[in-house]
Amino acid sequence: YTSKLKRTIQSVKPFINRGCAFESLDALNEINWGEMEGRQSTPESYADFTKVVTAWRDGNLAHAIGGGETPINLQERQRKGLEYILSKENERQIIIAMHGRAMRSFLCLMMEYPLNLMDDFDHSNLCLYIIQWNGEKFRIKTANDTSHLL
């Protein structure tokens, strides 16, 4: 499963080229950064970004960058995606590819962590989390692994 974002699909292209079935879901898309979407980073925009992320860490999850999505909105969208993925009972081993903020929120959802702790989940570009589902709960077996990139 991938988000519908071009870069995410490009990242898993080697799996797709090997014949792995994939499905793109809007529910897995990155958080909508509103007026910051697609803009070059400047000292001012970085300061705005930092303020928003700090507000989220402090529990103000209803805060968003102008025109953007809140973490609450993001996770509500992701919950629908997770329910859809879990409804596919014949799938034993899957890959889910998404961008960083979305991944952190998704990990909170799966691990039942408060959303303001999403930054507790480290991530690097193209990192791997291996997560096990026992039918009731998720368990992280491997976190933020980049050994496959060496």
Coordinates of N, CA and C in Angstrom, one line a residue:
Y1 N 0.8 -1.2 0.0 CA 0.0 0.0 0.0 C 0.9 1.2 0.0
T2 N 0.5 2.2 -0.8 CA 1.2 3.5 -0.8 C 0.2 4.6 -0.7
S3 N 0.8 5.8 -0.3 CA 0.0 7.0 -0.5 C -0.1 7.2 -2.0
K4 N -0.9 8.2 -2.3 CA -1.1 8.5 -3.8 C 0.0 9.5 -4.2
L5 N 0.9 9.8 -3.4 CA 1.9 10.8 -3.8 C 3.0 10.2 -4.7
K6 N 3.3 10.9 -5.7 CA 4.3 10.4 -6.7 C 5.6 9.8 -6.1
R7 N 6.1 10.6 -5.2 CA 7.4 10.2 -4.7 C 7.4 8.9 -3.9
T8 N 6.3 8.7 -3.2 CA 6.1 7.5 -2.4 C 6.0 6.3 -3.4
I9 N 5.3 6.4 -4.4 CA 5.2 5.3 -5.4 C 6.5 5.1 -6.1
Q10 N 7.3 6.1 -6.4 CA 8.6 6.0 -6.9 C 9.5 5.2 -5.9
S11 N 9.4 5.4 -4.7 CA 10.2 4.8 -3.6 C 10.0 3.3 -3.6
V12 N 8.8 2.8 -3.9 CA 8.5 1.4 -3.9 C 8.5 0.7 -5.3
K13 N 8.9 1.5 -6.2 CA 8.9 1.0 -7.6 C 9.7 -0.3 -7.8
P14 N 10.8 -0.5 -7.1 CA 11.5 -1.8 -7.2 C 10.6 -3.0 -6.8
F15 N 9.7 -2.8 -5.8 CA 8.8 -3.9 -5.4 C 7.7 -4.1 -6.5
I16 N 7.2 -3.0 -7.0 CA 6.2 -3.0 -8.0 C 6.8 -3.7 -9.3
N17 N 8.0 -3.4 -9.6 CA 8.7 -4.0 -10.8 C 8.9 -5.5 -10.7
R18 N 8.9 -6.0 -9.4 CA 9.1 -7.4 -9.2 C 7.7 -8.1 -9.2
G19 N 6.7 -7.4 -9.4 CA 5.4 -8.0 -9.5 C 4.6 -7.9 -8.2
C20 N 5.0 -7.2 -7.2 CA 4.2 -7.1 -6.0 C 3.0 -6.2 -6.3
A21 N 1.9 -6.7 -5.9 CA 0.6 -5.9 -6.1 C 0.7 -4.7 -5.2
F22 N 0.1 -3.6 -5.7 CA 0.1 -2.5 -4.8 C -1.2 -1.7 -5.0
E23 N -1.6 -0.9 -4.0 CA -2.8 -0.1 -4.1 C -2.4 1.2 -3.4
S24 N -2.8 2.3 -4.1 CA -2.6 3.6 -3.5 C -3.8 4.1 -2.9
L25 N -3.7 4.6 -1.6 CA -4.8 5.1 -0.9 C -4.6 6.5 -0.5
D26 N -5.6 7.3 -0.7 CA -5.6 8.7 -0.2 C -5.4 8.8 1.3
A27 N -5.9 7.8 2.0 CA -5.9 7.8 3.4 C -4.4 7.8 3.9
L28 N -3.5 7.3 3.1 CA -2.1 7.3 3.5 C -1.3 8.5 3.1
N29 N -1.9 9.5 2.4 CA -1.2 10.6 2.0 C -0.6 11.4 3.2
E30 N 0.5 12.1 2.9 CA 1.1 13.0 3.9 C 0.1 14.0 4.4
I31 N 0.4 14.6 5.5 CA -0.4 15.7 6.1 C -0.4 16.8 5.1
N32 N -1.5 17.5 4.9 CA -1.6 18.6 4.1 C -1.0 19.8 4.8
W33 N 0.1 20.3 4.3 CA 0.8 21.4 4.9 C 0.3 22.8 4.5
G34 N -0.9 22.9 3.9 CA -1.5 24.1 3.6 C -0.7 25.0 2.7
E35 N -0.6 26.3 3.2 CA 0.2 27.3 2.4 C 1.7 27.0 2.3
M36 N 2.2 26.0 3.0 CA 3.6 25.7 2.9 C 3.8 24.6 1.8
E37 N 2.7 24.0 1.3 CA 2.9 22.9 0.3 C 3.7 23.4 -0.9
G38 N 4.7 22.7 -1.2 CA 5.4 22.9 -2.5 C 6.3 24.2 -2.5
R39 N 6.4 24.8 -1.3 CA 7.2 26.1 -1.3 C 8.6 25.7 -0.8
Q40 N 9.6 26.5 -1.2 CA 10.9 26.4 -0.8 C 11.0 26.8 0.7
S41 N 11.8 26.1 1.4 CA 12.0 26.5 2.8 C 12.8 27.8 3.0
T42 N 12.3 28.6 3.8 CA 12.9 29.9 4.2 C 13.1 29.9 5.7
P43 N 13.9 30.8 6.2 CA 14.0 30.9 7.7 C 12.6 31.2 8.3
E44 N 11.8 32.0 7.6 CA 10.5 32.3 8.2 C 9.5 31.1 8.1
S45 N 9.5 30.4 7.0 CA 8.7 29.2 6.9 C 9.1 28.1 7.9
Y46 N 10.4 28.0 8.1 CA 10.9 27.0 9.0 C 10.5 27.3 10.4
A47 N 10.5 28.6 10.8 CA 10.1 29.1 12.1 C 8.6 28.8 12.3
D48 N 7.8 29.0 11.2 CA 6.3 28.7 11.3 C 6.1 27.2 11.5
F49 N 6.9 26.4 10.7 CA 6.8 24.9 10.8 C 7.2 24.5 12.3
T50 N 8.2 25.0 12.8 CA 8.7 24.7 14.2 C 7.6 25.0 15.2
K51 N 7.0 26.2 15.0 CA 5.9 26.6 16.0 C 4.7 25.6 15.9
V52 N 4.4 25.2 14.7 CA 3.2 24.2 14.6 C 3.6 22.9 15.2
V53 N 4.8 22.4 14.9 CA 5.2 21.1 15.5 C 5.3 21.2 17.0
T54 N 5.8 22.3 17.5 CA 5.9 22.4 19.0 C 4.5 22.5 19.6
A55 N 3.5 23.2 18.9 CA 2.2 23.2 19.4 C 1.6 21.8 19.5
W56 N 1.9 21.0 18.4 CA 1.4 19.6 18.4 C 2.0 18.8 19.6
R57 N 3.3 18.9 19.8 CA 3.9 18.2 20.9 C 3.3 18.6 22.3
D58 N 2.9 19.9 22.3 CA 2.3 20.4 23.6 C 0.8 20.0 23.7
G59 N 0.3 19.3 22.7 CA -1.0 18.8 22.8 C -2.1 19.6 22.1
N60 N -1.6 20.7 21.4 CA -2.6 21.5 20.6 C -2.7 20.8 19.2
L61 N -3.5 19.8 19.1 CA -3.6 19.0 17.9 C -4.6 19.5 16.9
A62 N -5.3 20.6 17.3 CA -6.3 21.2 16.5 C -5.6 22.4 15.7
H63 N -4.3 22.6 15.9 CA -3.6 23.6 15.2 C -3.1 23.2 13.9
A64 N -3.2 24.1 12.9 CA -2.7 23.7 11.5 C -2.0 25.0 10.9
I65 N -1.2 24.7 10.0 CA -0.7 25.8 9.2 C -1.8 26.3 8.3
G66 N -1.9 27.6 8.0 CA -3.0 28.1 7.2 C -3.4 27.3 6.0
G67 N -4.6 26.9 6.0 CA -5.2 26.1 4.9 C -4.8 24.6 5.0
G68 N -4.1 24.2 6.0 CA -3.6 22.9 6.1 C -4.4 22.0 7.0
E69 N -3.9 20.8 7.2 CA -4.6 19.7 7.9 C -4.1 19.6 9.3
T70 N -4.9 19.4 10.3 CA -4.5 19.1 11.6 C -4.1 17.7 11.8
P71 N -3.3 17.4 12.8 CA -3.0 16.0 13.1 C -4.3 15.1 13.3
I72 N -5.2 15.8 13.9 CA -6.5 15.1 14.2 C -7.2 14.7 12.9
N73 N -7.2 15.6 11.9 CA -7.8 15.3 10.6 C -7.0 14.2 9.9
L74 N -5.7 14.3 10.0 CA -4.8 13.3 9.4 C -5.1 11.9 9.9
Q75 N -5.2 11.8 11.3 CA -5.3 10.5 11.8 C -6.7 9.9 11.6
E76 N -7.7 10.8 11.5 CA -9.1 10.3 11.2 C -9.1 9.7 9.8
R77 N -8.4 10.4 8.9 CA -8.3 9.9 7.5 C -7.5 8.5 7.5
Q78 N -6.4 8.5 8.3 CA -5.6 7.3 8.3 C -6.4 6.1 9.0
R79 N -7.2 6.4 10.0 CA -8.0 5.3 10.6 C -8.8 4.6 9.6
K80 N -9.4 5.3 8.7 CA -10.2 4.6 7.6 C -9.3 3.8 6.7
G81 N -8.1 4.3 6.4 CA -7.2 3.5 5.6 C -6.7 2.2 6.4
L82 N -6.5 2.3 7.7 CA -6.0 1.2 8.4 C -7.2 0.1 8.5
E83 N -8.4 0.6 8.7 CA -9.5 -0.3 8.8 C -9.6 -1.1 7.4
Y84 N -9.4 -0.3 6.3 CA -9.5 -1.0 5.0 C -8.4 -2.0 4.8
I85 N -7.2 -1.7 5.2 CA -6.1 -2.6 5.1 C -6.3 -3.8 6.0
L86 N -6.8 -3.7 7.2 CA -7.0 -4.8 8.1 C -8.2 -5.7 7.6
S87 N -9.1 -5.1 6.8 CA -10.2 -5.9 6.2 C -9.8 -6.9 5.2
K88 N -8.5 -6.8 4.7 CA -8.0 -7.7 3.7 C -7.4 -8.9 4.4
E89 N -8.2 -9.8 4.8 CA -7.8 -10.9 5.7 C -6.8 -11.9 5.1
N90 N -6.7 -12.0 3.8 CA -5.8 -12.9 3.2 C -4.4 -12.4 3.0
E91 N -4.2 -11.2 3.4 CA -2.8 -10.6 3.2 C -2.0 -10.9 4.5
R92 N -0.9 -11.5 4.4 CA -0.1 -11.9 5.5 C 1.1 -11.0 5.7
Q93 N 1.7 -10.5 4.6 CA 2.9 -9.7 4.7 C 2.7 -8.5 3.7
I94 N 2.6 -7.3 4.2 CA 2.4 -6.2 3.4 C 3.5 -5.1 3.6
I95 N 3.6 -4.2 2.7 CA 4.4 -3.0 2.8 C 3.5 -1.8 2.7
I96 N 3.7 -0.9 3.6 CA 3.0 0.4 3.6 C 4.0 1.5 3.5
A97 N 3.9 2.3 2.4 CA 4.9 3.3 2.2 C 4.2 4.7 2.2
M98 N 4.8 5.6 3.0 CA 4.2 6.9 3.2 C 5.3 7.9 3.6
H99 N 5.0 9.2 3.6 CA 5.9 10.2 4.1 C 6.0 10.3 5.6
G100 N 7.0 11.0 6.1 CA 7.4 11.1 7.5 C 6.3 11.5 8.5
R101 N 5.7 12.6 8.3 CA 4.7 13.0 9.3 C 3.5 12.0 9.3
A102 N 3.1 11.6 8.1 CA 2.0 10.7 8.0 C 2.4 9.3 8.7
M103 N 3.6 8.9 8.5 CA 4.1 7.7 9.1 C 4.1 7.8 10.7
R104 N 4.5 8.9 11.2 CA 4.5 9.1 12.6 C 3.1 9.0 13.2
S105 N 2.2 9.7 12.5 CA 0.8 9.6 13.0 C 0.2 8.2 12.9
F106 N 0.6 7.5 11.8 CA 0.1 6.2 11.6 C 0.6 5.2 12.6
L107 N 1.9 5.4 13.0 CA 2.5 4.6 14.1 C 1.7 4.9 15.4
C108 N 1.4 6.1 15.7 CA 0.6 6.4 16.9 C -0.7 5.7 16.9
L109 N -1.3 5.7 15.7 CA -2.6 5.0 15.6 C -2.5 3.6 15.8
M110 N -1.5 2.9 15.2 CA -1.4 1.5 15.3 C -0.9 1.1 16.8
M111 N -0.1 1.9 17.4 CA 0.5 1.5 18.7 C -0.4 2.1 19.8
E112 N -1.5 2.8 19.5 CA -2.4 3.4 20.4 C -1.7 4.4 21.3
Y113 N -0.8 5.2 20.8 CA -0.1 6.2 21.5 C -0.9 7.5 21.3
P114 N -0.8 8.4 22.3 CA -1.4 9.8 22.1 C -0.7 10.4 20.9
L115 N -1.5 11.1 20.1 CA -1.0 11.7 18.9 C 0.1 12.8 19.1
N116 N 0.1 13.4 20.3 CA 1.1 14.4 20.5 C 2.5 13.8 20.7
L117 N 2.6 12.5 20.8 CA 3.9 11.8 21.0 C 4.4 11.3 19.6
M118 N 3.8 11.8 18.5 CA 4.2 11.2 17.2 C 5.7 11.5 16.9
D119 N 6.3 12.5 17.5 CA 7.7 12.7 17.2 C 8.6 11.8 18.0
D120 N 8.0 11.0 18.9 CA 8.8 10.0 19.6 C 9.2 8.8 18.6
F121 N 8.6 8.8 17.5 CA 8.9 7.8 16.5 C 10.0 8.4 15.5
D122 N 11.2 7.9 15.6 CA 12.2 8.4 14.7 C 12.0 7.9 13.3
H123 N 12.4 8.6 12.4 CA 12.4 8.2 11.0 C 13.4 8.8 10.2
S124 N 13.9 8.1 9.2 CA 14.8 8.5 8.2 C 14.2 8.3 6.8
N125 N 14.7 9.0 5.8 CA 14.2 8.7 4.5 C 14.4 7.2 4.1
L126 N 13.3 6.6 3.6 CA 13.3 5.2 3.2 C 13.6 4.2 4.3
C127 N 13.3 4.6 5.6 CA 13.5 3.7 6.7 C 12.5 2.6 6.7
L128 N 12.7 1.6 7.5 CA 11.9 0.5 7.6 C 11.4 0.3 9.0
Y129 N 10.1 0.1 9.2 CA 9.6 -0.3 10.5 C 8.9 -1.7 10.2
I130 N 9.3 -2.7 11.0 CA 8.6 -4.0 10.8 C 7.6 -4.1 12.0
I131 N 6.4 -4.2 11.7 CA 5.3 -4.2 12.7 C 4.5 -5.5 12.5
Q132 N 4.3 -6.1 13.7 CA 3.5 -7.4 13.7 C 2.1 -7.1 14.2
W133 N 1.1 -7.7 13.6 CA -0.3 -7.6 14.0 C -0.7 -9.0 14.4
N134 N -1.2 -9.1 15.7 CA -1.7 -10.5 16.2 C -3.2 -10.6 16.1
G135 N -3.8 -9.8 15.4 CA -5.3 -9.8 15.3 C -6.0 -8.9 16.3
E136 N -5.2 -8.4 17.3 CA -5.8 -7.5 18.2 C -4.9 -6.3 18.4
K137 N -3.6 -6.5 18.4 CA -2.7 -5.4 18.7 C -1.5 -5.4 17.7
F138 N -0.9 -4.2 17.6 CA 0.3 -4.1 16.8 C 1.5 -4.1 17.7
R139 N 2.7 -4.6 17.2 CA 3.9 -4.6 18.0 C 5.0 -4.3 17.0
I140 N 5.9 -3.3 17.4 CA 7.0 -2.9 16.6 C 8.1 -3.9 16.9
K141 N 8.6 -4.5 15.8 CA 9.7 -5.5 15.9 C 11.0 -4.8 15.5
T142 N 11.0 -3.9 14.6 CA 12.1 -3.2 14.1 C 11.7 -1.8 13.8
A143 N 12.5 -0.8 14.2 CA 12.2 0.6 14.1 C 13.3 1.4 13.4
N144 N 12.9 2.2 12.4 CA 13.7 3.2 11.7 C 15.0 2.5 11.2
D145 N 14.9 1.3 10.6 CA 16.0 0.6 10.1 C 16.4 1.1 8.7
T146 N 17.6 1.4 8.5 CA 18.1 1.9 7.2 C 19.2 1.0 6.7
S147 N 19.4 -0.2 7.3 CA 20.5 -1.1 6.9 C 20.4 -1.5 5.4
H148 N 19.1 -1.6 4.9 CA 18.9 -2.0 3.5 C 19.4 -0.9 2.5
L149 N 19.8 0.3 3.0 CA 20.3 1.3 2.1 C 21.8 1.3 1.9
L150 N 22.5 0.5 2.7 CA 23.9 0.4 2.6 C 24.4 -0.2 1.4

